[in-house]
């Protein structure tokens, strides 16, 4: 094997191993991260949905308004009820006869 490639490989390993060990030893505490992000982006999501919905109503695009509201409700359910994805996936798997244990 070419000495440059061998040296480069060794340099990458020498750099990556301490980084990987440091990441496992001093991992940040992310226990409240999901709640923080939900609390931060939740009101922002509602404001954006409200502005777009009002725009569709003022331009009298009722079909687009209805489509947007249905999509916004679906995204809001997924956003505000995070366990719904797991419950839905388990229900679909059980309906297909797949063991979920």
XYZ file of C-alpha atoms in Angstrom:
101
model
C 0.000 0.000 0.000
C 1.173 3.533 -0.718
C 2.904 5.178 2.285
C 0.857 8.360 1.886
C -2.423 6.439 2.182
C -1.135 4.455 5.159
C -0.031 7.634 6.931
C -3.305 9.369 6.141
C -5.326 6.427 7.427
C -3.337 6.388 10.662
C -3.811 10.148 11.076
C -7.575 9.810 10.632
C -7.724 6.985 13.178
C -5.562 8.931 15.632
C -7.910 11.908 15.334
C -11.238 10.056 15.282
C -10.736 7.710 18.236
C -10.255 10.431 20.903
C -13.209 12.352 19.473
C -15.435 9.281 19.639
C -14.358 8.557 23.203
C -14.912 12.159 24.242
C -18.394 12.098 22.732
C -19.381 9.039 24.758
C -17.894 10.233 28.040
C -19.124 13.830 28.132
C -22.428 13.577 26.267
C -24.657 16.622 26.808
C -27.881 16.252 28.756
C -30.720 16.361 26.207
C -33.554 15.214 28.449
C -35.595 18.398 28.021
C -34.553 19.237 24.468
C -37.731 17.980 22.798
C -39.951 19.903 25.203
C -37.874 23.047 24.738
C -38.036 22.816 20.936
C -41.761 22.076 21.019
C -42.316 25.089 23.283
C -40.185 27.307 21.048
C -41.457 26.247 17.614
C -45.077 25.571 18.609
C -46.212 29.204 18.739
C -44.133 29.978 15.643
C -45.925 27.179 13.776
C -49.321 28.525 14.845
C -48.461 32.060 13.725
C -47.300 30.873 10.304
C -50.420 28.723 9.849
C -52.636 31.645 10.867
C -51.000 34.101 8.463
C -51.166 31.718 5.514
C -54.783 30.775 6.300
C -55.816 34.435 6.483
C -54.050 35.066 3.175
C -56.016 32.253 1.507
C -59.285 33.563 2.944
C -58.680 37.133 1.788
C -57.798 35.988 -1.731
C -60.929 33.793 -1.723
C -59.061 30.626 -2.547
C -61.312 28.356 -0.527
C -60.021 25.096 -2.034
C -56.412 25.938 -1.229
C -57.504 27.130 2.216
C -59.190 23.783 2.925
C -56.185 21.822 1.650
C -53.825 23.929 3.736
C -55.904 23.573 6.900
C -56.076 19.779 6.511
C -52.302 19.615 6.018
C -51.699 21.994 8.942
C -53.909 19.882 11.217
C -51.997 16.728 10.245
C -48.616 18.406 10.857
C -49.886 19.896 14.120
C -50.994 16.476 15.382
C -47.592 14.990 14.596
C -45.854 18.004 16.164
C -47.900 18.340 19.364
C -48.457 14.599 19.984
C -45.006 13.086 19.354
C -46.010 9.586 20.495
C -48.555 9.335 17.689
C -45.912 8.218 15.198
C -44.906 5.227 17.321
C -48.525 4.293 18.047
C -49.448 4.521 14.366
C -46.431 2.465 13.303
C -47.261 -0.247 15.840
C -50.908 -0.305 14.733
C -49.939 -0.641 11.072
C -47.443 -3.395 11.911
C -50.038 -5.301 13.925
C -52.596 -4.904 11.146
C -50.089 -6.423 8.739
C -49.440 -9.301 11.142
C -45.892 -8.292 12.081
C -44.801 -8.942 15.668
C -43.833 -5.680 17.392
C -42.017 -7.176 20.353
